[in-house]
Structure formats: structure tokens, C-alpha cells
Amino acid sequence: LLQACENAWKEGHLLVAGSGNEGKDKVYIPASYDCTIAVGGEDIWADARNSKSNYGEELELMAPWYAYTTKLDNTYDSFYATSAATAYVSGVAALIWSFDPTLTNEQVRNILRTTTTDLGPAGWDKETGYGLVNAESALVAVGGEEATYNVELSPETMSDSIEPDETKSYFFTLTNTGNMVDKYSITTTGVPAGWSVMVDPNPVWLYAWTSTSIRVRVTAPSDAPIDQQATITVTAKSYNDLTVLDSSTLTLIVKELTKDQSQEETGVLGAGHFGLPMSNVYSVAQSFVPTQSNLAKVKIKVSATGAPTGDLIISVRDSLDGNDLAYKRITPSSLGWYSDWVTFDILDVSLTPGQTYYIVGRSDSASSDSEQAGFYTWEVYISTSSDAYPNGETYANVGSGWVSIPLFNVDMTFQTWGY
């Protein structure tokens, strides 16, 4: 065995072996050979040698005693011992060589030794060798990019109203702007007494330059006084570098909402279809003229027929082709096949009383694709004798621009709530 190992070393191969799993002052072959890197197992909770890991004069490197790996059935499993630690060292060696294939086995071995994280007494010692193998330091030593940890939480600020005894969800985007996989903890501060805040998911793992949505669920108590303000700071902090963090501010004001504009007459289903390829109606809108200066909720009577492939989006605009002042989306599964009032709890919008605004309904997959499996129906009221909502009218966008629906007196069902 010794001869075979020496021949492999002379051919330029790098040999790595576990020291043994008995907790003895003895490194077993082939790890004890000069041509082999002897690896011991580290207790990751104590930053020290695992009590069952063998040690001795030949010990060179340490790596975690436990390893997690995939199985043939695409599940995960764990195993432990110095053989598991050996896998870590072999992987780091392969990483170094993949970055610079011109390196010799002796050079790779020296890089592994000189870039470790020291354990135990300073320098080499018989219980932990040269220290814990460090993939980042090893890669940087051969010209690789240094690891950076960073995070962004957006938007920076968000403001809204909340009613007593109400629960509302707010969504922030968490982005890993570093170049390493990182784990983040999400904390909240500034929560008033009696209020409840939950964050989901928490903690969060993210690959470099990827993002995810964080939901902050806030409940105001039933006795929350009107006009009470809660300024809640949401902070994302890196586990790998505790100095890396970013924060957003959520400002909530307790308000009692009242209904302002509405058209609640119903009677005809069908004219409000959208996201329906056979009729090519992509979007439907209803204009309204508010008397309140703040809009907090929009309610419409809506249903889902079949299996729409896109979410239903309800937005508020100050012109039909303008940007959304606020919007809310819900999934098809949250709607029934029969029409019912659905609340779209939008972020507060400042309105100018007396000015015309538009409630716009659309599906984010609405197209002429004949494979569209379903559609949404926003219930309407059609009358030949009276105008259900005289301060507005209904519009449709069939893909070539908005047009009003002048036949009869057509108005969509809706309610606006604000303060």
C-alpha cells in the first residue's frame, strides 16, 4: 500500500485520508504516510477536535466531523467520522486545482496548510494539525475573488393605515448582493405594546445575487387608539458577517375606515369577463370620483371560472394608461366560481377629492393564447333606465387601447374605503 501511495504521489496525485475514529494518539495508514494528507474531525460546536478523532505527529488538517450529502434517491443524509472530514479537504483541493490546473500536488498541499483557520495552540499541534481547512482563504491564495457579504432590503420605507383588531401583511424584497451564499436573520423593532408582528420566512438562505420576498404580518390590537402611529424597523442581518445589515421602515397609522364611493347593484354576469382569449378582453376598468382624501381598500364582486393561469390584479390609477398608484394581486385559488365581494387591501393612496380615478382589473397572463384555461368575471350592472353609478363609467381594453362601454348604463360593482 505504501508503494502504491508513493507512486501516486510521484505521478502528481494528491492523497487524502482520515486519521482514524477511536480518539487515540495514533494516525492509521494510509493517513500516516508522508505522501498522504492526514485529516482529523472537528467538533463544529466547540471549534476543537472531536473526541473520537485520532490525532498524532502525522496529523495535517482538520475538517468537520459531520457531513451532509445527497443519496441515490435524491434525498439527503448525513454521515460522520474522519472519512467525512476527508471529503471536505478533497473538495477544497479540487476547488483550488479547478481554479489553477497548473499547480503541482505539492503546491496544492502547501496552500491547504497555509490557509487554514487555526484551532487550539497557535501553529501546528498534534491534536488539530495546521488547523481547519478554509476554502475561501485557499481560493483567494491562488487569485480567486475574495468573499463579500452584503444585503439589500427594499423598499426602504412603506406607509399604510391599519384598523383596530386588523391583521395586514406587507412584503419586502430581500436581495443577497454579495458573491457568496449567505444566511440572514430578520428582526423587527419599534413594535408598540399590544401589537403583534410575525416574519416569514425567517431565517433566510440566499445564493449570491438572488432575491426572495419577506412577509411582515402585523396585527393591531382591538383597543388601538385612532391615529396611533407605529414605526416598525425591519432589519436583515448576515450570519457570516454581523456588520452586514440593511433596514426598512414600516409606518402604520391606526384609522377607522368608512365606505366612500360604491356601486353594489348586480344583475348581469358575463360582460365583465377578462383574461378570456375568445373575447380578447384583457382589462376592465371603472372610473370613480372620491370625496375622501385617502384610499385604503377596494372591494369588487368577482369570481374565477375554470383555472386562470395568472393572478388577478386590481390597481388604482389617475388615468387609464397611467402607472398604478397602488395595486394588489390574488391567486386564482383564493376565488370561488361564484361571484362574491373580495377585499383588495392596497397601500394607502392619497387622492384629490372631486378628481376622476380608475379601478383597473387585469390578469397578468391575459393574452390571445387559446390555451388559457380560465378567466375572471368582475360582476356588472346593466340598466336601460338608470345609471347605477352616475359619477363614473366602465372601460375595456381589448389589446389596442381603452374604450368606454357606451351601451346602456354599465357600471362595475365596487366599493372604495378610506378616511
Short mmCIF file of C-alpha atoms in Angstrom, two decimals:
data_model
loop_
_atom_site.label_atom_id
_atom_site.label_comp_id
_atom_site.label_asym_id
_atom_site.label_seq_id
_atom_site.Cartn_x
_atom_site.Cartn_y
_atom_site.Cartn_z
CA LEU A 1 0.00 0.00 0.00
CA LEU A 2 2.84 2.37 0.85
CA GLN A 3 4.45 1.76 -2.53
CA ALA A 4 1.17 2.41 -4.33
CA CYS A 5 0.66 5.66 -2.47
CA GLU A 6 4.19 6.84 -3.15
CA ASN A 7 3.80 6.03 -6.85
CA ALA A 8 0.56 8.00 -6.99
CA TRP A 9 2.23 10.97 -5.32
CA LYS A 10 5.13 10.85 -7.78
CA GLU A 11 2.60 10.87 -10.63
CA GLY A 12 1.21 14.16 -9.33
CA HIS A 13 -1.85 12.93 -7.47
CA LEU A 14 -2.94 14.30 -4.09
CA LEU A 15 -3.85 11.68 -1.50
CA VAL A 16 -6.17 12.47 1.43
CA ALA A 17 -7.15 10.04 4.21
CA GLY A 18 -8.86 10.04 7.60
CA SER A 19 -6.73 9.76 10.73
CA GLY A 20 -9.00 7.23 12.49
CA ASN A 21 -12.09 7.24 14.67
CA GLU A 22 -11.07 5.92 18.08
CA GLY A 23 -9.90 9.09 19.84
CA LYS A 24 -6.37 7.66 20.08
CA ASP A 25 -2.96 9.29 19.83
CA LYS A 26 -2.36 7.30 16.65
CA VAL A 27 -2.80 8.10 12.96
CA TYR A 28 -3.60 5.00 10.92
CA ILE A 29 -2.31 4.14 7.47
CA PRO A 30 -2.54 5.36 4.78
CA ALA A 31 -3.07 8.75 6.51
CA SER A 32 0.22 8.35 8.39
CA TYR A 33 2.28 8.09 5.18
CA ASP A 34 4.37 11.13 4.25
CA CYS A 35 2.78 11.15 0.79
CA THR A 36 -0.75 11.43 2.24
CA ILE A 37 -2.60 14.29 3.93
CA ALA A 38 -3.90 13.08 7.30
CA VAL A 39 -7.27 14.62 8.20
CA GLY A 40 -8.87 14.80 11.63
CA GLY A 41 -12.50 15.54 12.52
CA GLU A 42 -13.56 18.87 14.05
CA ASP A 43 -16.38 19.35 16.53
CA ILE A 44 -18.08 22.33 14.83
CA TRP A 45 -19.84 23.33 18.06
CA ALA A 46 -16.60 23.59 20.04
CA ASP A 47 -14.07 24.56 17.33
CA ALA A 48 -11.89 21.74 18.59
CA ARG A 49 -11.04 18.12 17.81
CA ASN A 50 -13.95 15.72 18.03
CA SER A 51 -13.27 13.41 20.96
CA LYS A 52 -13.39 10.34 18.68
CA SER A 53 -10.97 11.71 16.10
CA ASN A 54 -7.47 10.20 16.17
CA TYR A 55 -4.51 12.54 16.38
CA GLY A 56 -0.72 12.41 16.34
CA GLU A 57 2.52 13.62 14.81
CA GLU A 58 1.35 12.95 11.24
CA LEU A 59 -1.91 14.93 11.53
CA GLU A 60 -2.04 17.70 8.95
CA LEU A 61 -5.53 19.22 8.55
CA MET A 62 -8.93 19.34 10.23
CA ALA A 63 -12.43 19.43 8.73
CA PRO A 64 -15.96 18.97 10.13
CA TRP A 65 -16.63 15.53 11.65
CA TYR A 66 -20.16 15.54 10.20
CA ALA A 67 -21.06 15.76 6.51
CA TYR A 68 -24.40 16.09 4.75
CA THR A 69 -24.73 14.62 1.30
CA THR A 70 -27.21 13.52 -1.35
CA LYS A 71 -28.33 9.92 -1.81
CA LEU A 72 -29.18 7.97 -4.94
CA ASP A 73 -32.91 8.53 -4.33
CA ASN A 74 -32.39 12.35 -4.42
CA THR A 75 -32.81 12.74 -0.66
CA TYR A 76 -30.29 13.97 1.90
CA ASP A 77 -28.46 12.05 4.58
CA SER A 78 -25.60 12.58 7.00
CA PHE A 79 -22.56 10.58 7.96
CA TYR A 80 -19.69 11.21 10.31
CA ALA A 81 -16.11 10.23 11.09
CA THR A 82 -12.74 11.35 9.77
CA SER A 83 -13.73 9.88 6.41
CA ALA A 84 -16.45 12.57 6.28
CA ALA A 85 -13.84 15.20 7.16
CA THR A 86 -11.67 13.86 4.34
CA ALA A 87 -14.41 14.68 1.83
CA TYR A 88 -14.25 18.36 2.78
CA VAL A 89 -10.49 18.54 2.30
CA SER A 90 -10.70 16.69 -1.02
CA GLY A 91 -13.36 19.13 -2.20
CA VAL A 92 -11.28 22.19 -1.32
CA ALA A 93 -8.26 20.66 -3.07
CA ALA A 94 -10.37 20.10 -6.17
CA LEU A 95 -11.59 23.70 -5.98
CA ILE A 96 -8.01 25.01 -5.91
CA TRP A 97 -6.99 22.82 -8.82
CA SER A 98 -10.04 23.78 -10.87
CA PHE A 99 -9.05 27.43 -10.50
CA ASP A 100 -5.41 26.79 -11.45
CA PRO A 101 -4.80 23.37 -13.07
CA THR A 102 -1.08 24.15 -13.47
CA LEU A 103 -0.41 23.74 -9.74
CA THR A 104 1.52 20.68 -8.57
CA ASN A 105 0.27 18.38 -5.85
CA GLU A 106 2.96 19.77 -3.53
CA GLN A 107 1.78 23.34 -4.20
CA VAL A 108 -1.86 22.44 -3.54
CA ARG A 109 -0.86 20.69 -0.32
CA ASN A 110 1.09 23.73 0.83
CA ILE A 111 -1.83 26.06 0.03
CA LEU A 112 -4.15 23.87 2.11
CA ARG A 113 -1.71 24.01 5.03
CA THR A 114 -1.04 27.76 4.95
CA THR A 115 -4.62 28.97 4.54
CA THR A 116 -6.25 27.13 7.44
CA THR A 117 -8.17 28.63 10.35
CA ASP A 118 -6.03 27.82 13.37
CA LEU A 119 -7.51 25.63 16.10
CA GLY A 120 -6.02 25.04 19.55
CA PRO A 121 -2.50 26.34 20.25
CA ALA A 122 -1.03 28.74 17.69
CA GLY A 123 0.56 26.97 14.74
CA TRP A 124 0.77 23.22 14.22
CA ASP A 125 -0.16 20.88 17.07
CA LYS A 126 -0.71 17.14 17.20
CA GLU A 127 -4.44 17.40 18.03
CA THR A 128 -5.53 19.79 15.27
CA GLY A 129 -2.61 19.83 12.82
CA TYR A 130 -2.25 23.10 10.90
CA GLY A 131 -5.90 23.90 11.56
CA LEU A 132 -9.33 23.84 9.92
CA VAL A 133 -9.38 23.76 6.12
CA ASN A 134 -10.61 27.11 4.75
CA ALA A 135 -11.99 27.07 1.21
CA GLU A 136 -12.30 30.84 0.89
CA SER A 137 -8.75 31.59 2.03
CA ALA A 138 -7.37 28.82 -0.16
CA LEU A 139 -9.12 30.14 -3.25
CA VAL A 140 -8.02 33.72 -2.57
CA ALA A 141 -4.44 32.47 -2.22
CA VAL A 142 -4.46 31.31 -5.85
CA GLY A 143 -6.02 34.51 -7.18
CA GLY A 144 -9.69 33.83 -6.59
CA GLU A 145 -12.18 36.52 -5.69
CA GLU A 146 -12.44 37.35 -2.02
CA ALA A 147 -15.78 36.56 -0.45
CA THR A 148 -18.08 39.52 0.04
CA TYR A 149 -21.24 39.58 2.13
CA ASN A 150 -23.91 42.17 1.56
CA VAL A 151 -27.67 42.52 1.69
CA GLU A 152 -30.38 44.89 0.48
CA LEU A 153 -33.91 45.18 1.84
CA SER A 154 -36.45 47.10 -0.22
CA PRO A 155 -38.44 49.25 -0.30
CA GLU A 156 -36.67 51.49 2.20
CA THR A 157 -39.94 52.87 3.52
CA MET A 158 -43.58 51.82 3.45
CA SER A 159 -46.59 53.61 4.91
CA ASP A 160 -50.16 52.43 5.42
CA SER A 161 -53.21 52.62 7.64
CA ILE A 162 -54.48 49.79 9.80
CA GLU A 163 -57.75 49.40 11.67
CA PRO A 164 -58.07 48.25 15.29
CA ASP A 165 -58.14 44.44 15.54
CA GLU A 166 -56.91 44.14 11.94
CA THR A 167 -54.12 41.95 10.56
CA LYS A 168 -52.28 43.09 7.44
CA SER A 169 -49.33 41.66 5.52
CA TYR A 170 -46.52 43.70 3.99
CA PHE A 171 -43.95 42.35 1.57
CA PHE A 172 -40.31 43.35 1.35
CA THR A 173 -37.70 42.13 -1.13
CA LEU A 174 -34.51 40.69 0.36
CA THR A 175 -31.54 40.54 -2.03
CA ASN A 176 -28.14 38.95 -1.48
CA THR A 177 -25.80 41.43 -3.20
CA GLY A 178 -22.65 39.61 -2.08
CA ASN A 179 -20.84 36.89 -4.01
CA MET A 180 -21.38 34.07 -1.51
CA VAL A 181 -24.29 32.02 -0.27
CA ASP A 182 -25.47 33.70 2.91
CA LYS A 183 -27.99 33.27 5.69
CA TYR A 184 -29.95 36.22 7.07
CA SER A 185 -31.92 36.78 10.25
CA ILE A 186 -34.89 39.15 10.11
CA THR A 187 -35.72 41.20 13.21
CA THR A 188 -38.29 43.90 13.98
CA THR A 189 -38.04 46.76 16.46
CA GLY A 190 -40.34 49.61 17.43
CA VAL A 191 -43.41 47.40 17.79
CA PRO A 192 -45.89 49.10 20.17
CA ALA A 193 -47.12 47.27 23.26
CA GLY A 194 -50.05 45.01 22.45
CA TRP A 195 -49.22 44.81 18.75
CA SER A 196 -48.11 41.56 17.10
CA VAL A 197 -45.54 41.15 14.30
CA MET A 198 -44.57 37.91 12.56
CA VAL A 199 -41.93 37.49 9.83
CA ASP A 200 -41.96 34.70 7.28
CA PRO A 201 -39.64 33.15 6.22
CA ASN A 202 -37.05 33.69 8.93
CA PRO A 203 -34.14 32.97 8.76
CA VAL A 204 -33.47 33.08 5.02
CA TRP A 205 -30.80 31.38 2.88
CA LEU A 206 -29.94 33.06 -0.44
CA TYR A 207 -27.48 32.35 -3.23
CA ALA A 208 -25.38 35.27 -4.48
CA TRP A 209 -27.38 37.87 -6.42
CA THR A 210 -30.73 36.25 -5.78
CA SER A 211 -33.82 37.67 -4.09
CA THR A 212 -36.83 36.49 -2.16
CA SER A 213 -39.97 38.02 -0.71
CA ILE A 214 -40.28 38.56 3.04
CA ARG A 215 -43.74 38.87 4.57
CA VAL A 216 -44.17 41.02 7.67
CA ARG A 217 -47.57 40.27 9.22
CA VAL A 218 -48.80 42.98 11.60
CA THR A 219 -51.81 42.83 13.93
CA ALA A 220 -53.10 45.93 15.70
CA PRO A 221 -54.93 45.30 18.99
CA SER A 222 -58.67 45.89 19.25
CA ASP A 223 -58.08 48.76 21.68
CA ALA A 224 -55.51 50.52 19.49
CA PRO A 225 -56.38 54.24 19.67
CA ILE A 226 -57.32 56.01 16.44
CA ASP A 227 -54.33 57.92 14.99
CA GLN A 228 -51.81 55.85 16.97
CA GLN A 229 -48.62 55.57 14.90
CA ALA A 230 -46.37 52.52 14.83
CA THR A 231 -42.92 52.94 13.27
CA ILE A 232 -41.57 49.43 12.84
CA THR A 233 -37.99 48.85 11.68
CA VAL A 234 -37.38 45.62 9.77
CA THR A 235 -33.71 44.58 9.71
CA ALA A 236 -31.95 41.82 7.76
CA LYS A 237 -28.56 40.79 9.14
CA SER A 238 -25.94 38.42 7.72
CA TYR A 239 -24.96 35.38 9.77
CA ASN A 240 -21.49 35.31 8.16
CA ASP A 241 -20.66 38.95 8.81
CA LEU A 242 -22.62 40.55 11.64
CA THR A 243 -21.64 44.03 10.43
CA VAL A 244 -23.62 43.45 7.22
CA LEU A 245 -27.24 44.53 7.56
CA ASP A 246 -29.94 46.62 5.94
CA SER A 247 -33.19 48.03 7.28
CA SER A 248 -36.57 49.22 6.05
CA THR A 249 -39.14 51.28 7.92
CA LEU A 250 -42.84 50.39 8.03
CA THR A 251 -45.02 53.23 9.32
CA LEU A 252 -48.61 52.39 10.26
CA ILE A 253 -51.33 54.75 11.47
CA VAL A 254 -54.48 53.43 13.13
CA LYS A 255 -57.56 54.63 11.26
CA GLU A 256 -61.26 53.82 11.20
CA LEU A 257 -62.19 53.35 7.54
CA THR A 258 -65.53 54.31 6.05
CA LYS A 259 -67.06 53.48 2.71
CA ASP A 260 -66.89 56.34 0.21
CA GLN A 261 -67.89 55.50 -3.38
CA SER A 262 -69.76 52.36 -4.40
CA GLN A 263 -71.91 50.61 -6.96
CA GLU A 264 -73.40 47.49 -5.42
CA GLU A 265 -76.25 46.71 -7.79
CA THR A 266 -75.85 43.41 -9.62
CA GLY A 267 -77.84 41.59 -12.20
CA VAL A 268 -75.80 40.58 -15.22
CA LEU A 269 -72.81 38.25 -15.35
CA GLY A 270 -70.58 37.97 -18.38
CA ALA A 271 -69.89 41.49 -19.55
CA GLY A 272 -67.09 41.72 -17.03
CA HIS A 273 -65.03 38.83 -18.38
CA PHE A 274 -61.33 39.47 -18.73
CA GLY A 275 -58.32 37.27 -19.28
CA LEU A 276 -60.58 35.46 -21.76
CA PRO A 277 -58.93 34.83 -25.16
CA MET A 278 -62.13 34.04 -27.03
CA SER A 279 -63.35 37.59 -26.43
CA ASN A 280 -59.88 39.16 -26.32
CA VAL A 281 -60.83 41.34 -23.35
CA TYR A 282 -57.59 41.88 -21.47
CA SER A 283 -58.52 44.54 -18.89
CA VAL A 284 -61.62 46.17 -17.42
CA ALA A 285 -61.80 49.50 -15.57
CA GLN A 286 -64.35 51.52 -13.60
CA SER A 287 -63.93 55.24 -13.02
CA PHE A 288 -64.98 56.89 -9.75
CA VAL A 289 -64.85 60.30 -8.11
CA PRO A 290 -63.85 60.22 -4.42
CA THR A 291 -64.89 62.54 -1.63
CA GLN A 292 -62.21 61.20 0.74
CA SER A 293 -58.54 62.15 0.51
CA ASN A 294 -57.12 58.71 1.37
CA LEU A 295 -57.99 55.35 -0.20
CA ALA A 296 -57.11 52.21 1.78
CA LYS A 297 -59.26 49.38 0.43
CA VAL A 298 -61.03 48.47 -2.79
CA LYS A 299 -63.76 45.83 -2.93
CA ILE A 300 -65.18 44.27 -6.07
CA LYS A 301 -67.54 41.38 -6.73
CA VAL A 302 -65.52 38.84 -8.67
CA SER A 303 -65.18 35.14 -9.45
CA ALA A 304 -62.78 32.77 -11.21
CA THR A 305 -64.09 30.47 -13.93
CA GLY A 306 -62.08 27.43 -14.91
CA ALA A 307 -58.41 27.67 -13.99
CA PRO A 308 -56.92 31.07 -14.89
CA THR A 309 -53.17 30.80 -15.36
CA GLY A 310 -52.35 34.25 -13.99
CA ASP A 311 -53.08 36.17 -10.82
CA LEU A 312 -55.89 38.70 -10.64
CA ILE A 313 -54.51 42.22 -10.23
CA ILE A 314 -56.62 45.16 -9.09
CA SER A 315 -54.96 48.58 -9.26
CA VAL A 316 -55.84 52.24 -8.81
CA ARG A 317 -54.76 54.83 -11.38
CA ASP A 318 -55.30 58.53 -12.02
CA SER A 319 -55.54 57.83 -15.76
CA LEU A 320 -56.38 54.69 -17.70
CA ASP A 321 -52.91 54.40 -19.23
CA GLY A 322 -51.07 55.78 -16.20
CA ASN A 323 -48.93 53.97 -13.67
CA ASP A 324 -50.50 52.07 -10.81
CA LEU A 325 -50.79 54.29 -7.75
CA ALA A 326 -51.29 51.07 -5.78
CA TYR A 327 -52.14 47.50 -6.64
CA LYS A 328 -52.92 44.14 -5.09
CA ARG A 329 -52.80 40.67 -6.60
CA ILE A 330 -54.51 37.47 -5.53
CA THR A 331 -54.19 33.94 -6.83
CA PRO A 332 -56.98 32.14 -8.71
CA SER A 333 -57.23 29.54 -5.95
CA SER A 334 -58.41 32.20 -3.49
CA LEU A 335 -61.55 32.90 -5.55
CA GLY A 336 -64.70 30.83 -5.92
CA TRP A 337 -66.59 30.01 -9.10
CA TYR A 338 -69.46 32.19 -7.88
CA SER A 339 -69.21 35.97 -7.57
CA ASP A 340 -68.51 37.32 -4.11
CA TRP A 341 -67.15 40.52 -2.62
CA VAL A 342 -63.37 40.41 -2.38
CA THR A 343 -61.32 42.99 -0.49
CA PHE A 344 -58.09 44.29 -2.05
CA ASP A 345 -56.16 45.76 0.84
CA ILE A 346 -53.89 48.20 -1.02
CA LEU A 347 -51.26 50.51 0.44
CA ASP A 348 -52.83 53.87 1.21
CA VAL A 349 -53.20 56.21 -1.77
CA SER A 350 -53.57 59.98 -1.43
CA LEU A 351 -56.48 61.19 -3.57
CA THR A 352 -57.76 64.59 -4.64
CA PRO A 353 -61.49 64.74 -3.85
CA GLY A 354 -63.53 65.54 -6.95
CA GLN A 355 -60.92 64.19 -9.37
CA THR A 356 -61.58 61.11 -11.51
CA TYR A 357 -59.69 57.89 -10.71
CA TYR A 358 -59.86 54.37 -12.12
CA ILE A 359 -60.07 50.89 -10.63
CA VAL A 360 -58.40 48.57 -13.15
CA GLY A 361 -58.78 44.79 -13.20
CA ARG A 362 -56.43 42.60 -15.20
CA SER A 363 -54.81 39.18 -15.28
CA ASP A 364 -51.03 39.01 -15.55
CA SER A 365 -51.32 36.22 -18.13
CA ALA A 366 -54.19 37.63 -20.17
CA SER A 367 -53.46 37.16 -23.86
CA SER A 368 -54.91 35.71 -27.01
CA ASP A 369 -53.33 32.37 -26.15
CA SER A 370 -56.02 29.82 -26.94
CA GLU A 371 -54.66 27.55 -24.23
CA GLN A 372 -55.74 29.94 -21.48
CA ALA A 373 -57.64 27.62 -19.15
CA GLY A 374 -59.95 30.09 -17.47
CA PHE A 375 -60.87 33.69 -16.83
CA TYR A 376 -62.09 36.14 -14.22
CA THR A 377 -65.52 37.73 -14.09
CA TRP A 378 -65.98 41.12 -12.47
CA GLU A 379 -69.70 41.43 -11.92
CA VAL A 380 -71.50 44.33 -13.58
CA TYR A 381 -74.87 46.05 -13.50
CA ILE A 382 -76.56 46.92 -16.78
CA SER A 383 -79.71 49.01 -16.89
CA THR A 384 -81.65 50.66 -19.70
CA SER A 385 -83.38 53.10 -17.41
CA SER A 386 -80.96 54.33 -14.77
CA ASP A 387 -77.28 54.84 -14.16
CA ALA A 388 -76.25 52.78 -11.13
CA TYR A 389 -73.17 54.95 -10.55
CA PRO A 390 -73.61 58.35 -12.22
CA ASN A 391 -70.11 59.59 -11.28
CA GLY A 392 -68.23 57.10 -13.44
CA GLU A 393 -68.30 54.67 -16.31
CA THR A 394 -66.87 51.35 -17.43
CA TYR A 395 -64.00 50.78 -19.87
CA ALA A 396 -62.45 47.77 -21.57
CA ASN A 397 -59.05 47.26 -23.17
CA VAL A 398 -59.09 44.71 -25.96
CA GLY A 399 -55.39 44.99 -26.69
CA SER A 400 -55.46 48.13 -28.83
CA GLY A 401 -56.31 50.71 -26.19
CA TRP A 402 -59.05 51.65 -23.77
CA VAL A 403 -62.61 52.18 -24.97
CA SER A 404 -65.69 53.08 -22.99
CA ILE A 405 -68.72 50.81 -22.99
CA PRO A 406 -71.49 53.20 -24.07
CA LEU A 407 -74.31 50.70 -24.50
CA PHE A 408 -76.97 51.02 -21.82
CA ASN A 409 -75.88 52.16 -18.36
CA VAL A 410 -72.98 49.88 -17.47
CA ASP A 411 -71.12 50.05 -14.16
CA MET A 412 -68.89 47.54 -12.42
CA THR A 413 -69.55 46.52 -8.84
CA PHE A 414 -67.12 48.25 -6.49
CA GLN A 415 -66.60 49.89 -3.13
CA THR A 416 -63.87 52.28 -2.04
CA TRP A 417 -62.93 52.57 1.63
CA GLY A 418 -60.73 55.22 3.17
CA TYR A 419 -60.54 58.17 5.51
#
